[in-house]
Short mmCIF file of C-alpha atoms in Angstrom, two decimals:
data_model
loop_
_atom_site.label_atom_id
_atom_site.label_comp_id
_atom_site.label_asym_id
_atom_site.label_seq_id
_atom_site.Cartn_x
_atom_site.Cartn_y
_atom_site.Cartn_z
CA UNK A 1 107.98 116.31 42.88
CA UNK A 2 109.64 112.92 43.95
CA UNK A 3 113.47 113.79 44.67
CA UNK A 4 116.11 112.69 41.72
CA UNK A 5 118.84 112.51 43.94
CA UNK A 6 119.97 112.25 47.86
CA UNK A 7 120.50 115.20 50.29
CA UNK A 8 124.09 113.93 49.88
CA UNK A 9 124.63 113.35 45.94
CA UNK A 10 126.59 116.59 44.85
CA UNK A 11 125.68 116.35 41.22
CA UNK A 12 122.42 116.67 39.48
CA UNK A 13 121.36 113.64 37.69
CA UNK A 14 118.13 115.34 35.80
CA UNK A 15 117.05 119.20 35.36
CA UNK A 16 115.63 120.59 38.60
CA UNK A 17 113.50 123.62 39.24
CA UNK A 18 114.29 125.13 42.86
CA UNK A 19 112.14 128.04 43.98
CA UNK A 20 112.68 130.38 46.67
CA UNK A 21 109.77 130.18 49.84
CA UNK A 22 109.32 130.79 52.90
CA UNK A 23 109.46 134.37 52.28
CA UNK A 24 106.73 135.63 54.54
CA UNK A 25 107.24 137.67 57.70
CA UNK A 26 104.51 138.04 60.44
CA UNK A 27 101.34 138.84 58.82
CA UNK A 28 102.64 140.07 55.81
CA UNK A 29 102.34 137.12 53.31
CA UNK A 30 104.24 136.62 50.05
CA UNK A 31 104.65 133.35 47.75
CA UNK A 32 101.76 130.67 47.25
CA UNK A 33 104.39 127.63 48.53
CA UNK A 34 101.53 125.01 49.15
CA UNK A 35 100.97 125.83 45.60
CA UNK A 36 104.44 125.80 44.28
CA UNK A 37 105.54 122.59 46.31
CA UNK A 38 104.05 120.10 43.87
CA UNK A 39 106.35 121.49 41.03
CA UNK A 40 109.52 121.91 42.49
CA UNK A 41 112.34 119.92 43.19
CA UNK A 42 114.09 121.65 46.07
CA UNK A 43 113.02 124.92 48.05
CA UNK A 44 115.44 127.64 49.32
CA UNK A 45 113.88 128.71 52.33
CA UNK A 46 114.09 131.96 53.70
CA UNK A 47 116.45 132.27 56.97
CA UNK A 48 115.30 135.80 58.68
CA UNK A 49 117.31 138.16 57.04
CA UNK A 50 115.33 139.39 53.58
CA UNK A 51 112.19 137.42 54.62
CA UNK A 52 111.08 134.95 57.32
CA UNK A 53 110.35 133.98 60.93
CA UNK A 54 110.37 131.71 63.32
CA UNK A 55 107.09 130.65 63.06
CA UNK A 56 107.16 130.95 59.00
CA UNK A 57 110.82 128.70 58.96
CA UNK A 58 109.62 126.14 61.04
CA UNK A 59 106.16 125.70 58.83
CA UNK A 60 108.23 126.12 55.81
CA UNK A 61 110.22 123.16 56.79
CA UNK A 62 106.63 120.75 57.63
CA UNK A 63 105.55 121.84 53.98
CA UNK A 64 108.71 120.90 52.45
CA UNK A 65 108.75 117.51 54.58
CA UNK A 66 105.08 116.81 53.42
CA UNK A 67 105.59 116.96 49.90
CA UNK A 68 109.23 115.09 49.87
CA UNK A 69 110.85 118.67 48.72
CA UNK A 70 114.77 118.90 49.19
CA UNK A 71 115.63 122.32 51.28
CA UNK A 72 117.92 124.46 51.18
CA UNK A 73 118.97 127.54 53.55
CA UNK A 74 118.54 131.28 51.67
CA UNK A 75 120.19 133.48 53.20
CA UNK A 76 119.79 137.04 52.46
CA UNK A 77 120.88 140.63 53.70
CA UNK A 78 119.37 141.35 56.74
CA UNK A 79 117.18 143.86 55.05
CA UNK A 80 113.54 143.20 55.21
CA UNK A 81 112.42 146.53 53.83
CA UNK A 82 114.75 146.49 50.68
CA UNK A 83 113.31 142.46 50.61
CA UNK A 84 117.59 141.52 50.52
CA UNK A 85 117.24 143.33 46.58
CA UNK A 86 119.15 146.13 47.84
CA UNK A 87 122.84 146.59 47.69
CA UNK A 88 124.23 146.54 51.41
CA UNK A 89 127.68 147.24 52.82
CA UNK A 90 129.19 144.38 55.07
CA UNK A 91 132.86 144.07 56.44
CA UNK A 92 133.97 140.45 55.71
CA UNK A 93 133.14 139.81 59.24
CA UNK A 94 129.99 140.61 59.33
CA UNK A 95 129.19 138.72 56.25
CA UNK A 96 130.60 135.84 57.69
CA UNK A 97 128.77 135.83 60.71
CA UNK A 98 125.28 136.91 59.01
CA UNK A 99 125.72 133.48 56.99
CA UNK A 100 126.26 131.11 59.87
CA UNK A 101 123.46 132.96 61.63
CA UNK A 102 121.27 132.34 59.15
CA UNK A 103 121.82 128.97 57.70
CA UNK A 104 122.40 127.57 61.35
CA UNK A 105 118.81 129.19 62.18
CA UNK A 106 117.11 127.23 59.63
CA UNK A 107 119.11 123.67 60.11
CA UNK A 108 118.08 123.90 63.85
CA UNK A 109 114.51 123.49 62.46
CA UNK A 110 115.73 120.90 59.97
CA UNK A 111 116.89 118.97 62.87
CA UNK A 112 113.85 119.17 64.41
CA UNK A 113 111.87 117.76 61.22
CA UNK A 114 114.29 115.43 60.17
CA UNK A 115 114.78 117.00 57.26
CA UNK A 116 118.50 117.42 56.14
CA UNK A 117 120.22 120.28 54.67
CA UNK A 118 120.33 120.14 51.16
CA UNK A 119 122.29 122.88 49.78
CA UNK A 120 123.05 126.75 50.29
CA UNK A 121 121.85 129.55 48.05
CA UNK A 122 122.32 133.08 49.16
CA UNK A 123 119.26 135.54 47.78
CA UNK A 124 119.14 138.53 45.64
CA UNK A 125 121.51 140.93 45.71
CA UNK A 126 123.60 138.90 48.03
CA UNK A 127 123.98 136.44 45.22
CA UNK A 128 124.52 138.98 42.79
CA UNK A 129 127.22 140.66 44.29
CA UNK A 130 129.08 137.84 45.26
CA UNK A 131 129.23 137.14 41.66
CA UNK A 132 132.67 139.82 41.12
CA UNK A 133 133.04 140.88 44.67
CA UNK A 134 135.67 139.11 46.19
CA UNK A 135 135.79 140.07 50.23
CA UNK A 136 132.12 139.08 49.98
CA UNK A 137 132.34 135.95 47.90
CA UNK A 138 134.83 135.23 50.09
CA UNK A 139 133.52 135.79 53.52
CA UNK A 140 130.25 134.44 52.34
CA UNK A 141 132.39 130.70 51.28
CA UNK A 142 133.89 130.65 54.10
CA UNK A 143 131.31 130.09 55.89
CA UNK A 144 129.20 127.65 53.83
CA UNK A 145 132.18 125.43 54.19
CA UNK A 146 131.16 124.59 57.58
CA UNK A 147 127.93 123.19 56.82
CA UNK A 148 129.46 120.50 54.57
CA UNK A 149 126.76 121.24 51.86
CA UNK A 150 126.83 122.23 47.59
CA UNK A 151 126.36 125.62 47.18
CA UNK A 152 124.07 126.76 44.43
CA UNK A 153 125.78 129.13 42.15
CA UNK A 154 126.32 130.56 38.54
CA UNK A 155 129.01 129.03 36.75
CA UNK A 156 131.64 130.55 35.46
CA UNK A 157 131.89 133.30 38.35
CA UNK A 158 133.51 134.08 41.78
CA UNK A 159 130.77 131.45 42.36
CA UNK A 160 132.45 128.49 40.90
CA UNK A 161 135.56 129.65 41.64
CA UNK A 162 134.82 130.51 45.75
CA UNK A 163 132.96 127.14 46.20
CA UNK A 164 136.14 124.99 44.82
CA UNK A 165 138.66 127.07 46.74
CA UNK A 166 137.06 126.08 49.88
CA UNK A 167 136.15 122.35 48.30
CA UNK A 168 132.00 123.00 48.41
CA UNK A 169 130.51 120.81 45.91
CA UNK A 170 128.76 123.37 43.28
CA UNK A 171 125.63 122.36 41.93
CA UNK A 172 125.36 125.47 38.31
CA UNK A 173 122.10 127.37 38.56
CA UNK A 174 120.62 129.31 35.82
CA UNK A 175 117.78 131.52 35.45
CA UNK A 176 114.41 131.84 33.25
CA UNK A 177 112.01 134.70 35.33
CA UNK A 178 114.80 137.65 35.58
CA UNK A 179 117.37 138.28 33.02
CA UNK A 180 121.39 138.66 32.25
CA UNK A 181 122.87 141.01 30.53
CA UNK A 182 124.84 140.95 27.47
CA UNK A 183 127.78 139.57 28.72
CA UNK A 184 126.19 136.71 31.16
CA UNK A 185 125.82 139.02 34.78
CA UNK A 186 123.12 138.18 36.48
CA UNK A 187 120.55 141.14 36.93
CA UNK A 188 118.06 140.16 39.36
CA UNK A 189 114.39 141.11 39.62
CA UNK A 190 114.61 144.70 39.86
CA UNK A 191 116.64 144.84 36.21
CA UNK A 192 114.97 142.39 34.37
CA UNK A 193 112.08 142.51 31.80
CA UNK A 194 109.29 141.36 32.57
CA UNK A 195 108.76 137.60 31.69
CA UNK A 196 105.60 136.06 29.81
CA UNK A 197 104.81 132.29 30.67
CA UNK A 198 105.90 131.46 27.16
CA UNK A 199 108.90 133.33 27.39
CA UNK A 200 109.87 131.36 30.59
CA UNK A 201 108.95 127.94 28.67
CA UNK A 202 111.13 128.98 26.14
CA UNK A 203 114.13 129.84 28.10
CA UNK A 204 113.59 126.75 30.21
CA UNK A 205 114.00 124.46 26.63
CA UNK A 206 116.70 126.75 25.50
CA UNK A 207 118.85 126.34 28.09
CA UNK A 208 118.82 122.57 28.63
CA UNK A 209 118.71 121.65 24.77
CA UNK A 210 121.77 124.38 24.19
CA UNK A 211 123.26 126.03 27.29
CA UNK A 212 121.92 129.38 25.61
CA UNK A 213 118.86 132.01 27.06
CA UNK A 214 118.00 134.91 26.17
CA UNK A 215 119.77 138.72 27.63
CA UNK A 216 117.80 141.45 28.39
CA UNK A 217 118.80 142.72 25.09
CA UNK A 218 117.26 139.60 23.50
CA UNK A 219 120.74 138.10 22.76
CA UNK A 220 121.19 134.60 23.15
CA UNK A 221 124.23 133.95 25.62
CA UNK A 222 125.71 130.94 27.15
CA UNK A 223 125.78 130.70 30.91
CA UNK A 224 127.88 127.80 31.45
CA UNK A 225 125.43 124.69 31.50
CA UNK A 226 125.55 123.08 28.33
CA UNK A 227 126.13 119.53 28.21
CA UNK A 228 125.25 118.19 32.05
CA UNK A 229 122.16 118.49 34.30
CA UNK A 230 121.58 122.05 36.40
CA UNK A 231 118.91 123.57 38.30
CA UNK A 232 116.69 126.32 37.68
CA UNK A 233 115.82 129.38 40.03
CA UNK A 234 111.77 131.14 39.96
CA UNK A 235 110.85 133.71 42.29
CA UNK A 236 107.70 133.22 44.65
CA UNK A 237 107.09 136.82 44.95
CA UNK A 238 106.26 137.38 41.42
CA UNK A 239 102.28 138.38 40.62
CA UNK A 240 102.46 135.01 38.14
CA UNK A 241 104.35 132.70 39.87
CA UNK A 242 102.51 129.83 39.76
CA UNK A 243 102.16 130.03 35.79
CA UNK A 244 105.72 130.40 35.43
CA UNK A 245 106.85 127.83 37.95
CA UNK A 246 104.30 125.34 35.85
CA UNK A 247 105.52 126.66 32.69
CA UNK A 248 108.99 125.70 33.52
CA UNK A 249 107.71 122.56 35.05
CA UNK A 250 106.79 121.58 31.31
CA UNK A 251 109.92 122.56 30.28
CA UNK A 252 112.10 120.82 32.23
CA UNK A 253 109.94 117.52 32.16
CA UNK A 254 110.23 117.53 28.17
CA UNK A 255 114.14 118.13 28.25
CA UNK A 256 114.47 115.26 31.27
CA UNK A 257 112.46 112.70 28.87
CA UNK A 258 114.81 114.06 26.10
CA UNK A 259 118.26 114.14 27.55
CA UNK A 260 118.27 112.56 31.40
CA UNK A 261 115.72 109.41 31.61
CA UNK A 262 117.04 106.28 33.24
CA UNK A 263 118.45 103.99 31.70
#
């Protein structure tokens, strides 16, 4: 998928679909991204902590560069076993230092390519938490602030509200494979229902035609991204991946034509 905007336009000027990759580790193997590449607009790649390698990053990175893919660093808890879905305890220290480690691992590959750094996204339940924990949120801002980058990020949460205290350009994110609950928190993979391909396509057109998707529960909620352009997180490591990343493909393409074609 062609880029719609420059590594260094902060706001969306069309839908996007971003899609967490680089998530193998040694031999063990987990998303299709050769697969997934033509679909997307921008991959998260992992960083070493949940998921990834040396070897994987820096191959990660070619595959990106081949298919004209925006990049972004996805940092995770250091907690390959637990896959980063796990809650872990880290002084504000430590989670500072675990993101520059991270995101300053992948950009030294990104130099290398000549690829820049796009945005920062941290993964499961990293993400999650720093959605109403403060130390963390805060630790975690902190140090994206040095990389001079947006942040992806749910609106309307520590999120938002961390990225303009330490004046990171926030680019709202919602989701369409894993679920919220009734009152718009984030539940990640392990909570979530499972997801048909229709269900995804339907999500997908709900939220850019209305801002609204689908709980858990089954009631509709708004997550903060009515009314402007916003990306749209899919997991690699789910069994039907590539049926959900195409079904949200079709999605976003419709609501694009409908609401964001140039003029």
């Amino acid at each position: 998928m062609v880029n719609s905007t420059s590594s260094s336009s902060h706001q969306l000027q069309r839908v996007e679909i971003n899609v967490d990759c680089g998530e193998a580790f040694g031999y063990w193997q987990c998303g299709p991204d050769e697969d997934l590449m033509p679909l997307i607009d921008a991959a998260n790649i992992a960083c070493g902590g949940h998921a990834g390698d040396p070897v994987t990053i820096r191959r990660t990175v070619a595959l990106a560069k081949k298919h004209g893919i925006k990049v972004g660093a996805h940092p995770g808890f250091p907690d390959k076993v637990g896959f980063g879905r796990r809650v872990l305890a880290m002084t504000s220290e430590q989670a500072y230092s675990e993101m520059l480690y991270q995101v300053g691992a992948l950009k030294v590959f990104l130099d290398e390519a000549g690829v820049p750094l796009n945005h920062i996204k941290p993964h499961g339940m990293w993400y999650i938490m720093m959605q109403n924990n403060e130390e963390l949120n805060d630790a975690a801002m902190r140090a994206i602030s040095h990389f001079k980058v947006p942040v992806y990020g749910m609106p309307n949460t520590l999120h938002e509200s961390g990225a303009r205290k330490y004046g990171i350009p926030f680019i709202p994110e919602a989701f369409v494979d894993v679920n919220y609950d009734s009152e718009g928190v984030l539940l990640g993979v392990p909570g979530s229902r499972k997801m048909t391909t229709e269900d995804i396509y339907q999500a997908a057109l709900s939220l850019g035609k209305k801002g609204l998707v689908a709980a858990v529960d089954h009631s509709l909620i708004d997550v903060g991204v009515k009314g402007s352009p916003f990306t749209i997180c899919l997991h690699s490591d789910l069994g039907t991946c590539r049926e959900n990343v195409a079904a949200a493909r079709k999605a976003v393409d419709e609501i694009n034509k409908e609401f964001h074609s140039s003029p």
